[in-house]
């Protein structure tokens, strides 16, 4: 896709409008790579100047800190901050709420001060400024339910931007029983993605997927690679993969751009 790296731009004395923080999932997980590609294609179509760190981008340290390994977290965070500050980065957009939260709320204590936006907020800003134009297209009138990720919703109180994007698609947005401040975790946050299940009657992702399917929605929209994995697994386990599609909002926007 010919996405420039910061190291290349720095050699040319150039600074992009935004740095796109791809994240570990967007770099290595096949499903999340499609989301990273969709978001990048949107930016390219809009002519927005952006760059990535490439191999210089390390994990933000979110899973390590949530799992209790503060040493690994600080080692990763300090190296990332050194890289970002070295390039003079001021504005970052992330497609992962975990990366977004870490960069925005936890890096400042270690000397990393940036304007950090989640991609749904950034896309909604572009929509409100008239730079991004969408039509209902394939999603007009489609019954969609939206899953609030923990790190975007309850932790950062961002609920409206993703919904406003979907409303711009003329979709029939149907809320789950538990949504917004009362939303239910997909089951992967807090480093739970990386540990074995604890004893119980039902997996959290199954409980959440059942709530989404109960709305009768054709599409489960979300904004997080962790949630994407957990909800897709839940849909597959419910034998509903032929009836219900799990999509990141950026993928919906890309398909609907005018």
Short mmCIF file of N, CA and C in Angstrom, two decimals, residues 87-168:
data_model
loop_
_atom_site.label_atom_id
_atom_site.label_comp_id
_atom_site.label_asym_id
_atom_site.label_seq_id
_atom_site.Cartn_x
_atom_site.Cartn_y
_atom_site.Cartn_z
N UNK A 87 11.04 11.65 17.15
CA UNK A 87 10.48 12.13 15.88
C UNK A 87 9.65 13.40 16.05
N UNK A 88 9.40 13.80 17.28
CA UNK A 88 8.59 14.99 17.52
C UNK A 88 7.11 14.77 17.24
N UNK A 89 6.64 13.54 17.43
CA UNK A 89 5.24 13.20 17.17
C UNK A 89 4.33 13.95 18.15
N UNK A 90 3.26 14.51 17.63
CA UNK A 90 2.30 15.22 18.49
C UNK A 90 0.90 14.63 18.41
N UNK A 91 0.54 14.00 17.27
CA UNK A 91 -0.82 13.50 17.09
C UNK A 91 -0.79 12.05 16.64
N UNK A 92 -1.52 11.20 17.37
CA UNK A 92 -1.54 9.76 17.10
C UNK A 92 -2.98 9.29 16.98
N UNK A 93 -3.23 8.42 16.00
CA UNK A 93 -4.54 7.77 15.86
C UNK A 93 -4.32 6.27 15.98
N UNK A 94 -5.13 5.62 16.80
CA UNK A 94 -5.00 4.17 17.03
C UNK A 94 -6.31 3.46 16.73
N UNK A 95 -6.22 2.28 16.11
CA UNK A 95 -7.42 1.49 15.83
C UNK A 95 -7.71 0.50 16.96
N UNK A 96 -6.88 0.47 17.97
CA UNK A 96 -7.10 -0.42 19.13
C UNK A 96 -7.36 0.43 20.37
N UNK A 97 -8.49 0.24 21.04
CA UNK A 97 -8.79 1.02 22.25
C UNK A 97 -7.77 0.81 23.36
N UNK A 98 -7.13 -0.36 23.40
CA UNK A 98 -6.13 -0.63 24.43
C UNK A 98 -4.90 0.23 24.19
N UNK A 99 -4.45 0.29 22.93
CA UNK A 99 -3.33 1.17 22.58
C UNK A 99 -3.71 2.63 22.83
N UNK A 100 -4.91 2.99 22.39
CA UNK A 100 -5.41 4.36 22.57
C UNK A 100 -5.38 4.77 24.04
N UNK A 101 -5.91 3.93 24.90
CA UNK A 101 -5.97 4.25 26.32
C UNK A 101 -4.58 4.36 26.93
N UNK A 102 -3.70 3.45 26.55
CA UNK A 102 -2.35 3.46 27.10
C UNK A 102 -1.59 4.72 26.68
N UNK A 103 -1.64 5.04 25.39
CA UNK A 103 -0.93 6.21 24.88
C UNK A 103 -1.49 7.50 25.45
N UNK A 104 -2.81 7.55 25.59
CA UNK A 104 -3.48 8.78 26.03
C UNK A 104 -3.39 8.99 27.54
N UNK A 105 -3.61 7.95 28.29
CA UNK A 105 -3.78 8.11 29.74
C UNK A 105 -2.62 7.64 30.60
N UNK A 106 -1.79 6.73 30.10
CA UNK A 106 -0.74 6.17 30.96
C UNK A 106 0.67 6.53 30.54
N UNK A 107 0.87 6.89 29.27
CA UNK A 107 2.20 7.31 28.84
C UNK A 107 2.61 8.69 29.38
N UNK A 108 1.66 9.63 29.61
CA UNK A 108 2.09 10.94 30.13
C UNK A 108 2.90 10.86 31.41
N UNK A 109 2.61 9.90 32.27
CA UNK A 109 3.34 9.77 33.54
C UNK A 109 4.81 9.41 33.31
N UNK A 110 5.11 8.89 32.11
CA UNK A 110 6.48 8.50 31.80
C UNK A 110 7.13 9.47 30.81
N UNK A 111 6.44 10.58 30.52
CA UNK A 111 7.03 11.60 29.66
C UNK A 111 6.52 11.58 28.23
N UNK A 112 5.45 10.81 27.96
CA UNK A 112 4.89 10.76 26.61
C UNK A 112 3.61 11.56 26.52
N UNK A 113 3.69 12.76 26.00
CA UNK A 113 2.53 13.66 25.94
C UNK A 113 2.13 13.89 24.48
N UNK A 114 0.98 13.33 24.10
CA UNK A 114 0.53 13.43 22.72
C UNK A 114 -0.98 13.65 22.67
N UNK A 115 -1.44 14.14 21.53
CA UNK A 115 -2.88 14.14 21.26
C UNK A 115 -3.20 12.77 20.67
N UNK A 116 -4.00 12.01 21.38
CA UNK A 116 -4.28 10.64 20.95
C UNK A 116 -5.77 10.48 20.69
N UNK A 117 -6.10 9.94 19.51
CA UNK A 117 -7.49 9.74 19.12
C UNK A 117 -7.73 8.29 18.73
N UNK A 118 -8.90 7.78 19.12
CA UNK A 118 -9.31 6.48 18.59
C UNK A 118 -9.80 6.69 17.17
N UNK A 119 -9.68 5.69 16.33
CA UNK A 119 -10.00 5.90 14.91
C UNK A 119 -11.47 6.25 14.68
N UNK A 120 -12.38 5.77 15.53
CA UNK A 120 -13.79 6.14 15.34
C UNK A 120 -14.01 7.63 15.63
N UNK A 121 -13.32 8.16 16.61
CA UNK A 121 -13.42 9.58 16.92
C UNK A 121 -12.82 10.41 15.79
N UNK A 122 -11.67 9.97 15.29
CA UNK A 122 -11.00 10.68 14.20
C UNK A 122 -11.86 10.68 12.93
N UNK A 123 -12.43 9.52 12.60
CA UNK A 123 -13.29 9.44 11.42
C UNK A 123 -14.54 10.29 11.58
N UNK A 124 -15.07 10.33 12.80
CA UNK A 124 -16.27 11.15 13.03
C UNK A 124 -15.93 12.64 12.90
N UNK A 125 -14.74 13.03 13.30
CA UNK A 125 -14.30 14.41 13.12
C UNK A 125 -14.22 14.75 11.63
N UNK A 126 -13.65 13.84 10.86
CA UNK A 126 -13.54 14.05 9.41
C UNK A 126 -14.93 14.13 8.78
N UNK A 127 -15.86 13.34 9.31
CA UNK A 127 -17.23 13.37 8.80
C UNK A 127 -17.89 14.71 9.09
N UNK A 128 -17.74 15.19 10.33
CA UNK A 128 -18.36 16.46 10.71
C UNK A 128 -17.74 17.65 10.00
N UNK A 129 -16.46 17.54 9.61
CA UNK A 129 -15.78 18.61 8.89
C UNK A 129 -16.07 18.58 7.39
N UNK A 130 -16.78 17.54 6.95
CA UNK A 130 -17.12 17.42 5.55
C UNK A 130 -16.03 16.81 4.69
N UNK A 131 -14.94 16.38 5.31
CA UNK A 131 -13.85 15.77 4.56
C UNK A 131 -14.17 14.33 4.18
N UNK A 132 -14.90 13.66 5.07
CA UNK A 132 -15.33 12.28 4.81
C UNK A 132 -16.80 12.29 4.43
N UNK A 133 -17.11 11.70 3.30
CA UNK A 133 -18.50 11.63 2.84
C UNK A 133 -18.87 10.17 2.64
N UNK A 134 -20.00 9.77 3.20
CA UNK A 134 -20.44 8.38 3.10
C UNK A 134 -21.90 8.33 2.66
N UNK A 135 -22.27 7.18 2.12
CA UNK A 135 -23.66 6.93 1.77
C UNK A 135 -24.07 5.60 2.40
N UNK A 136 -25.36 5.38 2.51
CA UNK A 136 -25.83 4.14 3.14
C UNK A 136 -25.32 2.91 2.41
N UNK A 137 -25.49 2.91 1.09
CA UNK A 137 -24.96 1.81 0.29
C UNK A 137 -25.42 0.45 0.80
N UNK A 138 -24.46 -0.42 1.02
CA UNK A 138 -24.75 -1.79 1.44
C UNK A 138 -25.33 -1.86 2.85
N UNK A 139 -25.21 -0.78 3.62
CA UNK A 139 -25.66 -0.82 5.01
C UNK A 139 -26.96 -0.07 5.25
N UNK A 140 -27.49 0.56 4.22
CA UNK A 140 -28.72 1.33 4.38
C UNK A 140 -29.87 0.41 4.78
N UNK A 141 -30.46 0.73 5.94
CA UNK A 141 -31.59 -0.05 6.44
C UNK A 141 -31.22 -1.37 7.07
N UNK A 142 -29.93 -1.73 7.06
CA UNK A 142 -29.50 -2.98 7.67
C UNK A 142 -29.62 -2.89 9.20
N UNK A 143 -30.03 -3.98 9.79
CA UNK A 143 -30.15 -4.02 11.24
C UNK A 143 -28.77 -4.30 11.83
N UNK A 144 -28.27 -3.33 12.58
CA UNK A 144 -26.92 -3.40 13.14
C UNK A 144 -26.99 -3.21 14.65
N UNK A 145 -26.21 -3.98 15.38
CA UNK A 145 -26.05 -3.73 16.81
C UNK A 145 -24.59 -3.39 17.06
N UNK A 146 -24.35 -2.54 18.05
CA UNK A 146 -22.99 -2.04 18.30
C UNK A 146 -22.53 -2.46 19.68
N UNK A 147 -21.33 -3.03 19.73
CA UNK A 147 -20.73 -3.46 21.00
C UNK A 147 -19.75 -2.39 21.50
N UNK A 148 -20.02 -1.84 22.68
CA UNK A 148 -19.12 -0.86 23.29
C UNK A 148 -17.93 -1.57 23.91
N UNK A 149 -16.73 -1.33 23.38
CA UNK A 149 -15.54 -1.91 24.01
C UNK A 149 -15.28 -1.20 25.33
N UNK A 150 -14.75 -1.94 26.28
CA UNK A 150 -14.53 -1.39 27.63
C UNK A 150 -13.60 -0.17 27.62
N UNK A 151 -12.51 -0.28 26.85
CA UNK A 151 -11.49 0.77 26.92
C UNK A 151 -11.88 2.03 26.17
N UNK A 152 -12.83 1.93 25.26
CA UNK A 152 -13.33 3.13 24.61
C UNK A 152 -14.54 3.67 25.36
N UNK A 153 -15.39 2.77 25.82
CA UNK A 153 -16.62 3.15 26.49
C UNK A 153 -16.43 3.56 27.94
N UNK A 154 -16.55 2.61 28.83
CA UNK A 154 -16.54 2.96 30.26
C UNK A 154 -15.26 3.66 30.71
N UNK A 155 -14.12 3.25 30.16
CA UNK A 155 -12.86 3.82 30.64
C UNK A 155 -12.61 5.22 30.10
N UNK A 156 -13.01 5.48 28.84
CA UNK A 156 -12.77 6.80 28.25
C UNK A 156 -14.04 7.56 27.90
N UNK A 157 -15.18 6.98 28.25
CA UNK A 157 -16.48 7.66 28.11
C UNK A 157 -16.76 8.12 26.67
N UNK A 158 -16.36 7.30 25.71
CA UNK A 158 -16.63 7.61 24.30
C UNK A 158 -17.72 6.67 23.80
N UNK A 159 -18.90 7.21 23.62
CA UNK A 159 -20.05 6.41 23.18
C UNK A 159 -20.67 6.94 21.89
N UNK A 160 -20.64 8.24 21.69
CA UNK A 160 -21.41 8.83 20.61
C UNK A 160 -20.72 8.76 19.24
N UNK A 161 -19.41 8.97 19.19
CA UNK A 161 -18.72 9.03 17.90
C UNK A 161 -18.96 7.78 17.04
N UNK A 162 -18.80 6.58 17.59
CA UNK A 162 -19.06 5.38 16.76
C UNK A 162 -20.50 5.31 16.28
N UNK A 163 -21.43 5.68 17.15
CA UNK A 163 -22.85 5.63 16.78
C UNK A 163 -23.18 6.67 15.72
N UNK A 164 -22.57 7.83 15.80
CA UNK A 164 -22.83 8.86 14.79
C UNK A 164 -22.32 8.42 13.42
N UNK A 165 -21.22 7.68 13.40
CA UNK A 165 -20.71 7.16 12.13
C UNK A 165 -21.71 6.18 11.52
N UNK A 166 -22.27 5.32 12.35
CA UNK A 166 -23.22 4.32 11.84
C UNK A 166 -24.54 4.97 11.43
N UNK A 167 -24.93 6.01 12.13
CA UNK A 167 -26.14 6.73 11.75
C UNK A 167 -25.97 7.39 10.39
N UNK A 168 -24.75 7.81 10.08
CA UNK A 168 -24.48 8.42 8.78
C UNK A 168 -24.64 7.41 7.64
#
